[in-house]
Short mmCIF file of C-alpha atoms in Angstrom, two decimals:
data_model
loop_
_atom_site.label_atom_id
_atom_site.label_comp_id
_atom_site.label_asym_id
_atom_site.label_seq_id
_atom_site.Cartn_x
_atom_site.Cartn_y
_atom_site.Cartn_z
CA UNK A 205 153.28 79.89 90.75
CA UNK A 206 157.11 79.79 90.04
CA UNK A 207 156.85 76.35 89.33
CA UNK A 208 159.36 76.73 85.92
CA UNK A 209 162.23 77.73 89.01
CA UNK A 210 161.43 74.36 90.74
CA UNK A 211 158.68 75.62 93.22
CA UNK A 212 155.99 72.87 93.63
CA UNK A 213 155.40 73.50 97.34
CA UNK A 214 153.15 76.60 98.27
CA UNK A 215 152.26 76.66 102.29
CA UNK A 216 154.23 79.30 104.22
CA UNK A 217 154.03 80.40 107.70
CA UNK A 218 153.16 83.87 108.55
CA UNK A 219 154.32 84.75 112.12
CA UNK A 220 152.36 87.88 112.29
CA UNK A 221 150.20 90.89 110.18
CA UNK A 222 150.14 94.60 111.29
CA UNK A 223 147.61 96.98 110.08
CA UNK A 224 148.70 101.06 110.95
CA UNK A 225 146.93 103.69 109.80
CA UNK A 226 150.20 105.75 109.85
CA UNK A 227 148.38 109.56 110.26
CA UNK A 228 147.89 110.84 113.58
CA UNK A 229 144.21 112.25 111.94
CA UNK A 230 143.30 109.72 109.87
CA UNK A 231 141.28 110.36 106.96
CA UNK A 232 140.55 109.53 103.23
CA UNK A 233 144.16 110.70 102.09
CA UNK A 234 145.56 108.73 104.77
CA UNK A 235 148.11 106.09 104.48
CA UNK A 236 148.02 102.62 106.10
CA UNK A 237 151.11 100.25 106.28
CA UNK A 238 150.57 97.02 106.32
CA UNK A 239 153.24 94.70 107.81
CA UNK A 240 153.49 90.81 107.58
CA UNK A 241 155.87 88.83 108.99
CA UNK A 242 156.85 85.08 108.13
CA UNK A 243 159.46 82.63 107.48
CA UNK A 244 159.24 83.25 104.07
CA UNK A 245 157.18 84.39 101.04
CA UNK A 246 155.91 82.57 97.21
CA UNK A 247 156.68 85.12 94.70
CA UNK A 248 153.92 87.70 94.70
CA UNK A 249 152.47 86.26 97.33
CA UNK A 250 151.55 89.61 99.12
CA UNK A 251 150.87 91.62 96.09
CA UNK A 252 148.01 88.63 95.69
CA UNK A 253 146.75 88.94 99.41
CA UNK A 254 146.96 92.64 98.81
CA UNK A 255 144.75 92.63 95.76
CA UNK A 256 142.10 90.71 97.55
CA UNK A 257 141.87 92.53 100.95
CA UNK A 258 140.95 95.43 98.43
CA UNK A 259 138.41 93.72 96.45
CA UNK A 260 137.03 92.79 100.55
CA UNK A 261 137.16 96.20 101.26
CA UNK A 262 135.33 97.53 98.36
CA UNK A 263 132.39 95.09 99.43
CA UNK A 264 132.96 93.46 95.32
CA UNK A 265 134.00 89.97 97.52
CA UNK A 266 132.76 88.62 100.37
CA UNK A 267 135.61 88.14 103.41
CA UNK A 268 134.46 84.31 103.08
CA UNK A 269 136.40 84.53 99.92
CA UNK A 270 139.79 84.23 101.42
CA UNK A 271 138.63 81.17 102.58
CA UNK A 272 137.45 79.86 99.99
CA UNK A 273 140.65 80.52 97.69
CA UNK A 274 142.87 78.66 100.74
CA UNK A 275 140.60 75.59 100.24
CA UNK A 276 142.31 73.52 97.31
CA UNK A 277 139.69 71.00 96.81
CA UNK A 278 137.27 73.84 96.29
CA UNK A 279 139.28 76.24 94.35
CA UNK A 280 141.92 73.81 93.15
CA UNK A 281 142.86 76.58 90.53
CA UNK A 282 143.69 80.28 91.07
CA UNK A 283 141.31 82.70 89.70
CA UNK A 284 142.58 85.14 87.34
CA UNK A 285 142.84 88.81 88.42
CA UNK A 286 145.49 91.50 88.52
CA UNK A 287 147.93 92.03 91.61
CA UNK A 288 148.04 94.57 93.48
CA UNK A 289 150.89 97.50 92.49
CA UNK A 290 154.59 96.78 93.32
CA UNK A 291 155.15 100.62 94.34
CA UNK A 292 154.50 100.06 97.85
CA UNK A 293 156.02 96.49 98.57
CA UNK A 294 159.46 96.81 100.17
CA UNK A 295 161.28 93.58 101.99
CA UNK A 296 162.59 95.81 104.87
CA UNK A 297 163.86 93.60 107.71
CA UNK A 298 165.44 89.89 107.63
CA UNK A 299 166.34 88.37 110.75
CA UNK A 300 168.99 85.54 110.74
CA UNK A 301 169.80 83.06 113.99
CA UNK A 302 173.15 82.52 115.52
CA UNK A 303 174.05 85.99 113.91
CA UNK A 304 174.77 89.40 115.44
CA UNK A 305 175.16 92.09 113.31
CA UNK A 306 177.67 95.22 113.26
CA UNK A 307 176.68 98.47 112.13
CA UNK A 308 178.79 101.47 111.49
CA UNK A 309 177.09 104.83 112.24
CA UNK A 310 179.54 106.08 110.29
CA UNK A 311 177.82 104.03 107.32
CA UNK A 312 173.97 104.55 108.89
CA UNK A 313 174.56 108.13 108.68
CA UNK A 314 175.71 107.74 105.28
CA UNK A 315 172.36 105.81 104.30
CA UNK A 316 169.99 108.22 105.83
CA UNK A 317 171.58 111.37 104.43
CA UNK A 318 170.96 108.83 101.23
CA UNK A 319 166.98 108.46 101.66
CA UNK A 320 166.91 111.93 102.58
CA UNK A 321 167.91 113.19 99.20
CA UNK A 322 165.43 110.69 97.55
CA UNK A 323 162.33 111.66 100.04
CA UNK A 324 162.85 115.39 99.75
CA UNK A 325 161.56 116.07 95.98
CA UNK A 326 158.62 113.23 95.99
CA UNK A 327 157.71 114.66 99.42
CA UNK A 328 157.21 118.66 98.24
CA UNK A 329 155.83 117.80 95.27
CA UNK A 330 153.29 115.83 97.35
CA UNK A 331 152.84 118.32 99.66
CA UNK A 332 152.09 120.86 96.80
CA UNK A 333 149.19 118.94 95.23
CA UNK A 334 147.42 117.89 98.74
CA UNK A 335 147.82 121.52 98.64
CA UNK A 336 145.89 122.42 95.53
CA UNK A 337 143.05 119.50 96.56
CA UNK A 338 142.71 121.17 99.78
CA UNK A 339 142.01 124.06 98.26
CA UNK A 340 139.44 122.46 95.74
CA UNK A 341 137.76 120.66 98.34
CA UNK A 342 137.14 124.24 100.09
CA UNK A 343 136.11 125.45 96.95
CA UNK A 344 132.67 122.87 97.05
CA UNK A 345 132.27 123.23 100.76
CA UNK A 346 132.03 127.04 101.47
CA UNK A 347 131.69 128.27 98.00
CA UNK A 348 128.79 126.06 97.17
CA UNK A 349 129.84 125.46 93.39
CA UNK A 350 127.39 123.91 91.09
CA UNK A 351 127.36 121.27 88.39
CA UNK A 352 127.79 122.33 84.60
CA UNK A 353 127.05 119.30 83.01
CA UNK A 354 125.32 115.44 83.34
CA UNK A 355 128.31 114.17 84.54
CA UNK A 356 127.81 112.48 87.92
CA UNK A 357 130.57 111.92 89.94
CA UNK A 358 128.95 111.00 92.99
CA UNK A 359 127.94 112.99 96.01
CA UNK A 360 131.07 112.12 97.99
CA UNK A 361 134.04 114.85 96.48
CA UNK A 362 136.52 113.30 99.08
CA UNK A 363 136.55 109.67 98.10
CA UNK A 364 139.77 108.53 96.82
CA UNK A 365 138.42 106.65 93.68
CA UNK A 366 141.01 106.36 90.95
CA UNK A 367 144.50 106.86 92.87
CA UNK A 368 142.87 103.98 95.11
CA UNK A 369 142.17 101.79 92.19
CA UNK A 370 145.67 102.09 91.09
CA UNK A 371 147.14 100.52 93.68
CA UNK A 372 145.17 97.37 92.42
CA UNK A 373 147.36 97.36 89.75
CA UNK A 374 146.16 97.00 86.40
CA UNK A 375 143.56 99.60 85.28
CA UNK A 376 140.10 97.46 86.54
CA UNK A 377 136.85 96.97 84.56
CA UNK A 378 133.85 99.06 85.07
CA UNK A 379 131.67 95.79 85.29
CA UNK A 380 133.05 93.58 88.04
CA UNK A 381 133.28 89.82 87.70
CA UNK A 382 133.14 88.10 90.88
CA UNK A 383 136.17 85.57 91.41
CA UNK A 384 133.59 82.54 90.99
CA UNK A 385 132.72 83.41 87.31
CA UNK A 386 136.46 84.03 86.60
CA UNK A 387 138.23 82.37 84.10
CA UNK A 388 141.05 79.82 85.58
CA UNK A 389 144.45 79.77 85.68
CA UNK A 390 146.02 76.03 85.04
CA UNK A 391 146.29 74.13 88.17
CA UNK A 392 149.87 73.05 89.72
CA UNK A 393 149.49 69.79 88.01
CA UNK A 394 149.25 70.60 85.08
CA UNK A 395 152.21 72.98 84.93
CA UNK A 396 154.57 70.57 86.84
CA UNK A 397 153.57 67.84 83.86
CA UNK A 398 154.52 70.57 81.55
CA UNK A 399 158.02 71.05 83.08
CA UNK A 400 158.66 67.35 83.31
CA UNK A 401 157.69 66.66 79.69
CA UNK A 402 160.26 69.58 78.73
CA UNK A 403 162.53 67.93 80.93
CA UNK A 404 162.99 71.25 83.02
CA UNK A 405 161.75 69.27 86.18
CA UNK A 406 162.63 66.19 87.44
CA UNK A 407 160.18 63.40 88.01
CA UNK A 408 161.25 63.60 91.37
CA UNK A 409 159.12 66.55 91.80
CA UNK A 410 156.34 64.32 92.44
CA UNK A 411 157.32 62.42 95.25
CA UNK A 412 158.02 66.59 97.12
CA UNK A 413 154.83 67.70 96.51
CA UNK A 414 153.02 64.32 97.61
CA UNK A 415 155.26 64.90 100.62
CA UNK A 416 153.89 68.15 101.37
CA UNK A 417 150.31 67.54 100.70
CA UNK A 418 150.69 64.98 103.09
CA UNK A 419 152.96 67.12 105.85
CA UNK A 420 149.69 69.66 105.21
CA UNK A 421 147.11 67.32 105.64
CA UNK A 422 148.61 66.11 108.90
CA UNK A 423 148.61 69.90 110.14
CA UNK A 424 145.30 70.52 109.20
CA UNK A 425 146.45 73.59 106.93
CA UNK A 426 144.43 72.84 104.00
CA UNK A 427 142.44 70.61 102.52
CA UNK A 428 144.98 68.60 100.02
CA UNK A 429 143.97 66.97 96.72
CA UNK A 430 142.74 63.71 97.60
CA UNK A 431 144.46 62.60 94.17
CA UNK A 432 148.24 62.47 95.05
CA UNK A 433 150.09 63.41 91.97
CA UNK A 434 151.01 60.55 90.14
CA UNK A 435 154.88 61.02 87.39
CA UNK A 436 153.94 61.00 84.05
CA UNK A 437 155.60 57.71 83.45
CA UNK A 438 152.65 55.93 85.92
CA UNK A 439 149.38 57.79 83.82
CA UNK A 440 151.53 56.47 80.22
CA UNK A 441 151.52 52.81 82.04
#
């Protein structure tokens, strides 16, 4: 929550979600794009739905927990784990109305020769290590190599283990903690109280997010705090 930049109100609308496996073969060392579109985004929002859909997808939380984390009366406070990896995230396309844009190919031309320089290096070296696994891979398969020590890595030699786990983010533990038995991070209220003692916020502050718990209720987005949030000045009174 951003709530030090003034940002007490945290529903957004997302228009739409696109998941593309992007491969014509898809497979393990595949790569999938996924594309959401909405009217605008909380700060890290999609590096935190990220992280989630791969905890889901990993079977370590059940798809009910989305659910559950949208509810604020039942998770009133966001549990702590790590985002997922900035690498990926790009903000590629922002449409304006009343606005029509003129573009130079001149310039586009420009640009592309521009991305082409920084693709070409990445994309070799890339090419050169799927090489080398390839070539590993072939080595178990036809070649029938056997184990030299107790180490167990699992029957699978094509799962993507590790470079998958990276894009979680922060290196994970071996002993997962479900979300429920997760320590807390402190609720909105109690960080926009902070602000307004430091005198960063204004007590106004209160009366927008009342306003928006009660635009949300009326919606039907969530379930808002029952409790509207009361200035600081009413709980000293």
């Amino acid at each position: 929550m951003d709530v030090s930049n003034g940002v007490v109100t945290f529903f957004r609308r997302i228009d739409d979600i696109k998941l593309t496996v992007l491969d014509k073969d898809p497979n393990e060392y595949s790569t999938v794009e996924l594309i959401v579109e909405g009217s605008s985004f909380l700060w890290h929002q999609i590096r935190c739905i990220v992280a989630v859909l791969f905890l889901v997808g990993q079977k370590k939380e059940e798809p009910s927990i989305i659910d559950e984390l949208l509810d604020i009366e039942k998770c009133p406070c966001k549990p702590q784990y790590s985002m997922s990896s900035e690498c990926p995230l790009v903000l590629f396309d922002c449409q304006y109305e009343n606005i029509d844009w003129v573009f130079d190919r001149i310039e586009i031309e420009k640009v592309i020769k521009h991305l082409q320089d920084q693709w070409l290096a990445p994309q070799i070296q890339a090419t050169v290590v799927k090489r080398m696994i390839d070539s590993l891979h072939s080595m178990i398969e036809n070649e029938g190599c056997e184990a030299t020590s107790n180490e167990i890595l699992g029957t699978n030699h094509r799962n993507v283990r590790q470079p998958y786990s990276l894009l979680q983010g922060k290196s994970q533990s071996h002993d997962y903690i479900k979300f429920a038995d997760r320590p807390k991070s402190l609720s909105l209220e109690h960080r926009v109280n902070h602000f307004v003692k430091k005198r960063r916020l204004d007590a106004q502050v209160y009366d927008k997010i009342n306003e928006a718990n009660n635009l949300a209720q009326s919606l039907n987005i969530y379930k808002p705090n029952n409790k509207n949030i009361e200035s600081q000045d009413s709980e000293n009174k």
